[in-house]
mmCIF file of C-alpha atoms and ligand atoms in Angstrom:
data_model
loop_
_atom_site.group_PDB
_atom_site.id
_atom_site.type_symbol
_atom_site.label_atom_id
_atom_site.label_comp_id
_atom_site.label_asym_id
_atom_site.label_seq_id
_atom_site.Cartn_x
_atom_site.Cartn_y
_atom_site.Cartn_z
ATOM 1 C CA MET A 4 19.569 -17.560 2.966
ATOM 2 C CA GLY A 5 15.923 -16.544 2.797
ATOM 3 C CA GLN A 6 14.621 -13.490 0.979
ATOM 4 C CA VAL A 7 13.697 -11.787 4.267
ATOM 5 C CA GLN A 8 16.348 -13.417 6.447
ATOM 6 C CA GLY A 9 16.475 -12.000 9.972
ATOM 7 C CA LYS A 10 13.796 -9.377 9.431
ATOM 8 C CA VAL A 11 11.221 -8.895 12.189
ATOM 9 C CA VAL A 12 7.762 -8.983 10.639
ATOM 10 C CA LEU A 13 4.266 -8.317 11.974
ATOM 11 C CA VAL A 14 1.242 -9.721 10.113
ATOM 12 C CA THR A 15 -2.273 -8.825 11.308
ATOM 13 C CA GLY A 16 -5.202 -11.133 10.636
ATOM 14 C CA ALA A 17 -2.685 -13.966 10.374
ATOM 15 C CA ALA A 18 -4.835 -16.833 11.681
ATOM 16 C CA ALA A 19 -6.501 -17.602 8.348
ATOM 17 C CA GLY A 20 -6.593 -17.039 4.613
ATOM 18 C CA ILE A 21 -4.223 -14.526 3.071
ATOM 19 C CA GLY A 22 -2.672 -13.497 6.414
ATOM 20 C CA ALA A 23 -1.786 -17.091 7.296
ATOM 21 C CA ALA A 24 -0.160 -17.575 3.874
ATOM 22 C CA ILE A 25 1.811 -14.330 4.265
ATOM 23 C CA ALA A 26 3.052 -15.292 7.741
ATOM 24 C CA THR A 27 3.979 -18.806 6.603
ATOM 25 C CA THR A 28 5.782 -17.568 3.488
ATOM 26 C CA LEU A 29 7.772 -14.888 5.323
ATOM 27 C CA GLY A 30 8.622 -17.401 8.064
ATOM 28 C CA ARG A 31 9.867 -19.879 5.470
ATOM 29 C CA GLU A 32 12.026 -17.114 3.957
ATOM 30 C CA GLY A 33 13.846 -16.477 7.214
ATOM 31 C CA ALA A 34 11.773 -13.776 8.928
ATOM 32 C CA LYS A 35 10.971 -13.690 12.643
ATOM 33 C CA VAL A 36 7.203 -13.532 12.351
ATOM 34 C CA VAL A 37 4.792 -12.001 14.836
ATOM 35 C CA LEU A 38 1.235 -13.046 14.016
ATOM 36 C CA THR A 39 -1.820 -11.329 15.475
ATOM 37 C CA ASP A 40 -5.527 -12.097 15.169
ATOM 38 C CA LEU A 41 -8.781 -12.430 17.105
ATOM 39 C CA ASP A 42 -8.806 -16.204 16.586
ATOM 40 C CA ASP A 43 -6.249 -17.443 19.096
ATOM 41 C CA ALA A 44 -6.574 -21.188 18.417
ATOM 42 C CA ARG A 45 -5.965 -20.862 14.703
ATOM 43 C CA GLY A 46 -3.343 -18.142 15.130
ATOM 44 C CA GLU A 47 -1.360 -20.367 17.504
ATOM 45 C CA ASP A 48 -1.689 -23.230 14.978
ATOM 46 C CA VAL A 49 -0.207 -21.133 12.171
ATOM 47 C CA ALA A 50 2.645 -19.973 14.444
ATOM 48 C CA GLN A 51 3.277 -23.560 15.517
ATOM 49 C CA SER A 52 3.418 -24.756 11.900
ATOM 50 C CA ILE A 53 6.026 -22.066 11.122
ATOM 51 C CA ARG A 54 8.104 -23.207 14.109
ATOM 52 C CA ALA A 55 7.687 -26.871 13.106
ATOM 53 C CA ALA A 56 9.165 -25.984 9.702
ATOM 54 C CA GLY A 57 12.227 -24.512 11.441
ATOM 55 C CA GLY A 58 11.125 -20.864 11.467
ATOM 56 C CA GLU A 59 10.613 -18.377 14.278
ATOM 57 C CA ALA A 60 7.054 -17.263 15.097
ATOM 58 C CA LEU A 61 5.166 -15.638 17.944
ATOM 59 C CA TYR A 62 1.366 -15.355 18.112
ATOM 60 C CA LEU A 63 -0.323 -12.499 20.008
ATOM 61 C CA HIS A 64 -4.040 -11.840 20.444
ATOM 62 C CA GLN A 65 -5.065 -8.533 18.899
ATOM 63 C CA ASP A 66 -8.180 -6.717 17.782
ATOM 64 C CA VAL A 67 -6.765 -4.222 15.275
ATOM 65 C CA THR A 68 -9.469 -1.685 16.145
ATOM 66 C CA GLU A 69 -8.234 -1.295 19.746
ATOM 67 C CA GLU A 70 -5.562 1.375 20.062
ATOM 68 C CA ALA A 71 -4.416 0.402 23.555
ATOM 69 C CA ARG A 72 -3.669 -3.106 22.318
ATOM 70 C CA TRP A 73 -1.556 -1.715 19.460
ATOM 71 C CA ALA A 74 0.696 -0.035 22.018
ATOM 72 C CA GLU A 75 0.990 -3.321 23.946
ATOM 73 C CA VAL A 76 1.772 -5.368 20.817
ATOM 74 C CA MET A 77 4.505 -2.934 19.758
ATOM 75 C CA GLY A 78 5.901 -2.958 23.294
ATOM 76 C CA GLU A 79 6.047 -6.753 23.204
ATOM 77 C CA ILE A 80 7.801 -6.767 19.805
ATOM 78 C CA ASP A 81 10.274 -4.150 21.047
ATOM 79 C CA ARG A 82 11.035 -6.188 24.202
ATOM 80 C CA ARG A 83 11.514 -9.442 22.291
ATOM 81 C CA PHE A 84 13.223 -8.264 19.119
ATOM 82 C CA GLY A 85 14.191 -4.615 19.632
ATOM 83 C CA ARG A 86 12.844 -3.550 16.259
ATOM 84 C CA LEU A 87 10.300 -4.054 13.497
ATOM 85 C CA ASP A 88 11.340 -4.313 9.842
ATOM 86 C CA VAL A 89 8.144 -5.238 8.030
ATOM 87 C CA LEU A 90 4.518 -4.494 8.883
ATOM 88 C CA VAL A 91 1.751 -6.219 6.927
ATOM 89 C CA ALA A 92 -1.667 -4.664 7.633
ATOM 90 C CA ASN A 93 -3.826 -7.519 6.392
ATOM 91 C CA ALA A 94 -6.771 -7.927 8.804
ATOM 92 C CA GLY A 95 -10.027 -7.026 7.084
ATOM 93 C CA ILE A 96 -13.692 -7.876 6.833
ATOM 94 C CA ALA A 97 -16.263 -7.567 4.026
ATOM 95 C CA ILE A 98 -19.923 -6.783 4.490
ATOM 96 C CA ILE A 99 -22.004 -7.204 1.348
ATOM 97 C CA VAL A 100 -25.284 -5.340 1.485
ATOM 98 C CA PRO A 101 -27.044 -2.746 -0.722
ATOM 99 C CA ILE A 102 -26.353 0.827 0.384
ATOM 100 C CA ILE A 103 -29.925 1.604 1.422
ATOM 101 C CA GLU A 104 -30.054 -1.536 3.563
ATOM 102 C CA MET A 105 -26.693 -1.023 5.239
ATOM 103 C CA THR A 106 -26.936 0.053 8.843
ATOM 104 C CA LEU A 107 -24.657 2.733 10.202
ATOM 105 C CA GLU A 108 -23.437 0.115 12.671
ATOM 106 C CA GLN A 109 -22.350 -2.184 9.770
ATOM 107 C CA TRP A 110 -20.667 0.734 7.996
ATOM 108 C CA ARG A 111 -18.787 1.715 11.141
ATOM 109 C CA LYS A 112 -17.765 -1.849 12.008
ATOM 110 C CA GLN A 113 -16.266 -2.404 8.553
ATOM 111 C CA THR A 114 -14.541 0.975 8.606
ATOM 112 C CA ALA A 115 -13.186 0.295 12.087
ATOM 113 C CA VAL A 116 -11.441 -2.921 11.018
ATOM 114 C CA ASN A 117 -10.435 -1.988 7.461
ATOM 115 C CA VAL A 118 -9.468 1.672 7.926
ATOM 116 C CA ASP A 119 -8.972 2.407 11.631
ATOM 117 C CA GLY A 120 -7.029 -0.843 12.010
ATOM 118 C CA VAL A 121 -4.679 0.079 9.169
ATOM 119 C CA PHE A 122 -4.253 3.651 10.452
ATOM 120 C CA LEU A 123 -3.400 2.342 13.928
ATOM 121 C CA SER A 124 -0.919 -0.145 12.471
ATOM 122 C CA ALA A 125 1.022 2.718 10.895
ATOM 123 C CA LYS A 126 0.681 5.067 13.862
ATOM 124 C CA HIS A 127 2.091 2.492 16.271
ATOM 125 C CA GLY A 128 4.343 0.613 13.871
ATOM 126 C CA ILE A 129 6.337 3.512 12.408
ATOM 127 C CA PRO A 130 8.079 4.565 15.656
ATOM 128 C CA LEU A 131 9.409 1.035 16.175
ATOM 129 C CA MET A 132 10.275 0.659 12.480
ATOM 130 C CA ARG A 133 12.525 3.715 12.734
ATOM 131 C CA LYS A 134 14.880 1.437 14.650
ATOM 132 C CA SER A 135 15.330 -0.635 11.463
ATOM 133 C CA GLY A 136 17.382 1.975 9.663
ATOM 134 C CA PRO A 137 20.548 1.776 7.593
ATOM 135 C CA GLY A 138 23.117 -0.683 8.883
ATOM 136 C CA LYS A 139 20.503 -3.057 10.260
ATOM 137 C CA PRO A 140 19.665 -6.327 8.419
ATOM 138 C CA SER A 141 17.335 -4.284 6.244
ATOM 139 C CA PRO A 142 18.164 -1.044 4.448
ATOM 140 C CA GLY A 143 14.905 0.273 5.900
ATOM 141 C CA GLY A 144 11.402 -0.728 6.832
ATOM 142 C CA SER A 145 8.609 -1.895 4.567
ATOM 143 C CA ILE A 146 4.900 -1.481 5.229
ATOM 144 C CA VAL A 147 2.478 -3.483 3.093
ATOM 145 C CA MET A 148 -1.215 -2.671 3.263
ATOM 146 C CA ILE A 149 -3.699 -5.181 1.883
ATOM 147 C CA SER A 150 -6.348 -3.295 -0.064
ATOM 148 C CA SER A 151 -8.383 -4.934 -2.851
ATOM 149 C CA VAL A 152 -9.396 -4.517 -6.473
ATOM 150 C CA ALA A 153 -12.466 -3.053 -4.749
ATOM 151 C CA GLY A 154 -10.161 -0.223 -3.684
ATOM 152 C CA LEU A 155 -9.485 0.612 -7.330
ATOM 153 C CA ARG A 156 -13.064 0.823 -8.564
ATOM 154 C CA GLY A 157 -16.592 0.853 -7.187
ATOM 155 C CA SER A 158 -18.434 -2.354 -6.323
ATOM 156 C CA ALA A 159 -22.213 -2.696 -6.318
ATOM 157 C CA GLY A 160 -23.230 -4.407 -3.083
ATOM 158 C CA LEU A 161 -19.817 -3.777 -1.579
ATOM 159 C CA ALA A 162 -19.939 0.024 -1.467
ATOM 160 C CA GLY A 163 -18.769 0.278 2.123
ATOM 161 C CA TYR A 164 -16.006 -2.266 1.550
ATOM 162 C CA SER A 165 -14.874 -0.410 -1.595
ATOM 163 C CA ALA A 166 -14.817 2.869 0.329
ATOM 164 C CA THR A 167 -12.590 1.348 3.021
ATOM 165 C CA LYS A 168 -10.223 -0.255 0.516
ATOM 166 C CA GLY A 169 -9.973 2.961 -1.525
ATOM 167 C CA ALA A 170 -9.054 4.729 1.716
ATOM 168 C CA VAL A 171 -6.329 2.164 2.385
ATOM 169 C CA ARG A 172 -4.877 2.752 -1.093
ATOM 170 C CA LEU A 173 -4.427 6.500 -0.573
ATOM 171 C CA PHE A 174 -3.441 6.106 3.058
ATOM 172 C CA ALA A 175 -0.605 3.826 1.912
ATOM 173 C CA LYS A 176 0.607 6.465 -0.554
ATOM 174 C CA SER A 177 0.460 9.133 2.166
ATOM 175 C CA VAL A 178 2.476 6.953 4.553
ATOM 176 C CA ALA A 179 4.983 6.417 1.729
ATOM 177 C CA LEU A 180 5.435 10.170 1.287
ATOM 178 C CA GLU A 181 5.560 10.913 5.006
ATOM 179 C CA CYS A 182 8.079 8.168 5.810
ATOM 180 C CA ALA A 183 10.421 8.430 2.833
ATOM 181 C CA GLY A 184 13.854 9.911 3.359
ATOM 182 C CA ALA A 185 16.767 9.487 5.680
ATOM 183 C CA ARG A 186 15.023 9.729 9.047
ATOM 184 C CA ASP A 187 12.483 6.996 8.537
ATOM 185 C CA ASN A 188 13.598 5.171 5.383
ATOM 186 C CA ILE A 189 10.326 3.266 5.470
ATOM 187 C CA ARG A 190 8.609 2.235 2.242
ATOM 188 C CA CYS A 191 4.863 1.723 2.058
ATOM 189 C CA ASN A 192 2.913 0.028 -0.732
ATOM 190 C CA SER A 193 -0.541 -1.466 -1.176
ATOM 191 C CA ILE A 194 -1.567 -4.802 -2.640
ATOM 192 C CA HIS A 195 -4.873 -5.221 -4.432
ATOM 193 C CA PRO A 196 -5.979 -8.863 -4.567
ATOM 194 C CA GLY A 197 -8.758 -9.933 -6.917
ATOM 195 C CA ILE A 198 -10.904 -12.998 -6.208
ATOM 196 C CA ILE A 199 -8.942 -15.102 -3.720
ATOM 197 C CA GLY A 200 -10.257 -18.373 -2.280
ATOM 198 C CA THR A 201 -10.581 -17.718 1.463
ATOM 199 C CA GLU A 202 -13.273 -17.866 4.115
ATOM 200 C CA ILE A 203 -14.034 -14.161 3.663
ATOM 201 C CA TRP A 204 -16.433 -15.208 0.894
ATOM 202 C CA GLU A 205 -18.205 -17.756 3.090
ATOM 203 C CA LYS A 206 -18.639 -15.160 5.834
ATOM 204 C CA MET A 207 -20.381 -12.789 3.405
ATOM 205 C CA PRO A 208 -24.098 -13.309 3.035
ATOM 206 C CA GLY A 209 -25.108 -14.169 -0.539
ATOM 207 C CA GLU A 210 -27.157 -12.087 -2.947
ATOM 208 C CA ARG A 211 -30.392 -13.083 -1.263
ATOM 209 C CA ARG A 212 -28.500 -13.043 2.002
ATOM 210 C CA ASN A 213 -29.369 -16.626 2.879
ATOM 211 C CA ALA A 214 -26.438 -18.470 1.316
ATOM 212 C CA PRO A 215 -22.688 -18.000 1.205
ATOM 213 C CA ILE A 216 -21.149 -16.606 -1.966
ATOM 214 C CA ASP A 217 -19.422 -19.152 -4.218
ATOM 215 C CA ALA A 218 -16.040 -17.522 -4.889
ATOM 216 C CA ASN A 219 -15.319 -20.052 -7.642
ATOM 217 C CA ALA A 220 -18.447 -18.966 -9.483
ATOM 218 C CA VAL A 221 -17.517 -15.289 -9.060
ATOM 219 C CA ALA A 222 -14.039 -15.992 -10.446
ATOM 220 C CA ALA A 223 -15.405 -18.020 -13.343
ATOM 221 C CA ALA A 224 -17.710 -15.156 -14.276
ATOM 222 C CA THR A 225 -15.327 -12.223 -13.824
ATOM 223 C CA VAL A 226 -11.640 -13.217 -14.005
ATOM 224 C CA PRO A 227 -10.214 -13.399 -17.573
ATOM 225 C CA THR A 228 -8.576 -16.748 -16.801
ATOM 226 C CA GLY A 229 -11.691 -17.934 -14.986
ATOM 227 C CA GLN A 230 -9.500 -18.932 -12.062
ATOM 228 C CA LEU A 231 -9.790 -18.258 -8.366
ATOM 229 C CA GLY A 232 -6.597 -16.894 -6.839
ATOM 230 C CA THR A 233 -4.913 -18.504 -3.852
ATOM 231 C CA PRO A 234 -3.646 -16.879 -0.628
ATOM 232 C CA GLN A 235 -0.172 -17.916 -1.811
ATOM 233 C CA ASP A 236 -0.555 -15.718 -4.911
ATOM 234 C CA VAL A 237 -0.956 -12.700 -2.611
ATOM 235 C CA ALA A 238 1.759 -13.871 -0.195
ATOM 236 C CA ASN A 239 4.242 -14.019 -3.101
ATOM 237 C CA ALA A 240 3.640 -10.318 -3.828
ATOM 238 C CA VAL A 241 3.978 -9.457 -0.125
ATOM 239 C CA LEU A 242 7.277 -11.356 0.022
ATOM 240 C CA PHE A 243 8.598 -9.213 -2.829
ATOM 241 C CA LEU A 244 7.521 -5.951 -1.163
ATOM 242 C CA ALA A 245 8.905 -7.104 2.195
ATOM 243 C CA SER A 246 12.271 -8.017 0.697
ATOM 244 C CA ASP A 247 15.131 -5.738 -0.317
ATOM 245 C CA ALA A 248 14.479 -6.731 -3.949
ATOM 246 C CA SER A 249 11.756 -4.047 -3.947
ATOM 247 C CA SER A 250 13.855 -1.357 -2.238
ATOM 248 C CA TYR A 251 13.120 1.242 -4.974
ATOM 249 C CA ILE A 252 9.352 0.586 -4.920
ATOM 250 C CA ASN A 253 7.487 3.043 -2.719
ATOM 251 C CA GLY A 254 3.968 4.495 -2.727
ATOM 252 C CA SER A 255 3.039 1.967 -5.366
ATOM 253 C CA GLU A 256 0.352 -0.654 -5.779
ATOM 254 C CA ILE A 257 0.526 -4.247 -6.936
ATOM 255 C CA VAL A 258 -2.624 -5.774 -8.368
ATOM 256 C CA VAL A 259 -2.856 -9.566 -7.916
ATOM 257 C CA ASP A 260 -5.957 -10.440 -9.921
ATOM 258 C CA ALA A 261 -5.089 -12.500 -13.042
ATOM 259 C CA GLY A 262 -6.215 -9.611 -15.225
ATOM 260 C CA LEU A 263 -9.560 -8.803 -13.602
ATOM 261 C CA MET A 264 -8.767 -5.073 -13.657
ATOM 262 C CA ALA A 265 -7.055 -5.095 -17.054
HETATM 263 P P1 NAD B 306 -10.286 -14.148 6.040
HETATM 264 O O1 NAD B 306 -11.642 -13.840 6.556
HETATM 265 O O2 NAD B 306 -10.001 -15.508 5.509
HETATM 266 O O3 NAD B 306 -9.179 -13.813 7.140
HETATM 267 C C1 NAD B 306 -9.190 -12.570 7.805
HETATM 268 C C2 NAD B 306 -8.515 -12.723 9.148
HETATM 269 O O4 NAD B 306 -8.596 -11.439 9.806
HETATM 270 C C3 NAD B 306 -9.218 -13.731 10.058
HETATM 271 O O5 NAD B 306 -8.264 -14.594 10.655
HETATM 272 C C4 NAD B 306 -9.924 -12.854 11.090
HETATM 273 O O6 NAD B 306 -10.040 -13.470 12.373
HETATM 274 C C5 NAD B 306 -9.003 -11.641 11.136
HETATM 275 N N1 NAD B 306 -9.685 -10.451 11.660
HETATM 276 C C6 NAD B 306 -10.930 -9.999 11.351
HETATM 277 N N2 NAD B 306 -11.218 -8.917 12.092
HETATM 278 C C7 NAD B 306 -10.136 -8.673 12.872
HETATM 279 C C8 NAD B 306 -9.823 -7.700 13.855
HETATM 280 N N3 NAD B 306 -10.715 -6.749 14.207
HETATM 281 N N4 NAD B 306 -8.612 -7.749 14.450
HETATM 282 C C9 NAD B 306 -7.713 -8.708 14.126
HETATM 283 N N5 NAD B 306 -7.965 -9.666 13.227
HETATM 284 C C10 NAD B 306 -9.160 -9.648 12.602
HETATM 285 O O7 NAD B 306 -10.021 -13.042 4.909
HETATM 286 P P2 NAD B 306 -8.931 -12.957 3.752
HETATM 287 O O8 NAD B 306 -9.612 -13.207 2.463
HETATM 288 O O9 NAD B 306 -7.721 -13.724 4.108
HETATM 289 O O10 NAD B 306 -8.634 -11.392 3.802
HETATM 290 C C11 NAD B 306 -7.400 -10.834 4.203
HETATM 291 C C12 NAD B 306 -7.325 -9.431 3.622
HETATM 292 O O11 NAD B 306 -7.363 -9.503 2.197
HETATM 293 C C13 NAD B 306 -8.494 -8.521 4.027
HETATM 294 O O12 NAD B 306 -8.033 -7.224 4.263
HETATM 295 C C14 NAD B 306 -9.389 -8.559 2.802
HETATM 296 O O13 NAD B 306 -10.207 -7.421 2.701
HETATM 297 C C15 NAD B 306 -8.356 -8.628 1.699
HETATM 298 N N6 NAD B 306 -8.855 -9.136 0.414
HETATM 299 C C16 NAD B 306 -9.345 -10.394 0.286
HETATM 300 C C17 NAD B 306 -9.800 -10.823 -0.959
HETATM 301 C C18 NAD B 306 -10.359 -12.195 -1.183
HETATM 302 O O14 NAD B 306 -10.928 -12.432 -2.269
HETATM 303 N N7 NAD B 306 -10.233 -13.112 -0.232
HETATM 304 C C19 NAD B 306 -9.745 -9.961 -2.062
HETATM 305 C C20 NAD B 306 -9.243 -8.681 -1.884
HETATM 306 C C21 NAD B 306 -8.775 -8.273 -0.648
#
């Protein structure tokens, strides 16, 4: 019996990196996984690999910034499964640029994905999660929001990103307070990864904005162990928060950074 056996789970940004590892891990542990992303080919591949390993997975196209699509995705989950037990708001982007060079368009784009997308996940996810109350396979719902160590302190060059991830941290705590108690029985926690080896680093322009950032070099220079984290390191923490083993953990934050913030 898996650690999240029978739970219906939604993971946004699940086609790559941390989201793909979360979806795969929860699928392996018995969850029925709904994956959403912009990248349909890779999203379908991840869903297919979960099914090939004997799990249950459904991929849906979704831009997390579009509210109308959120309503459609929740409708589809309701039709297929009749409930939602775990929501992992993972989709995010990072734009690295000095404040005085950042355009308002860049600021708004990053905020739209990292903050609006997370807000919309809760707004549209909570009503369906209320169906996962006591007596169902789960003693209640669990929302996991992927913030960052950049949501715990400022970051030169990543000011906009830090602002969005700090917002996610306090939004998660607010959701936790609003959804605690008998009616909702939904927990909400944030995870703050450190330097994790994914394509997000390659997508960011480098310091001179003509070369990708070498995440290994960043980890070697900043992480006490010198090591780059893996998407699996983050997925392991999500699995814990998604499972009933964390049923007394609410409004909290888990830092997955090998001591970077210590
Ligand atoms: P990634 O770029 O490898 O994957 C992000 C996924 O999100 C991609 O599949 C992308 O298509 C999808 N996505 C982007 N915009 C979207 C949108 N509007 N709608 C739906 N999907 C969208 O990045 P990652 O490193 O796996 O990051 C996942 C999360 O972890 C992000 O929230 C990121 O901020 C956070 N994070 C990453 C690190 C790190 O070092 N990699 C550290 C801290 C926090």
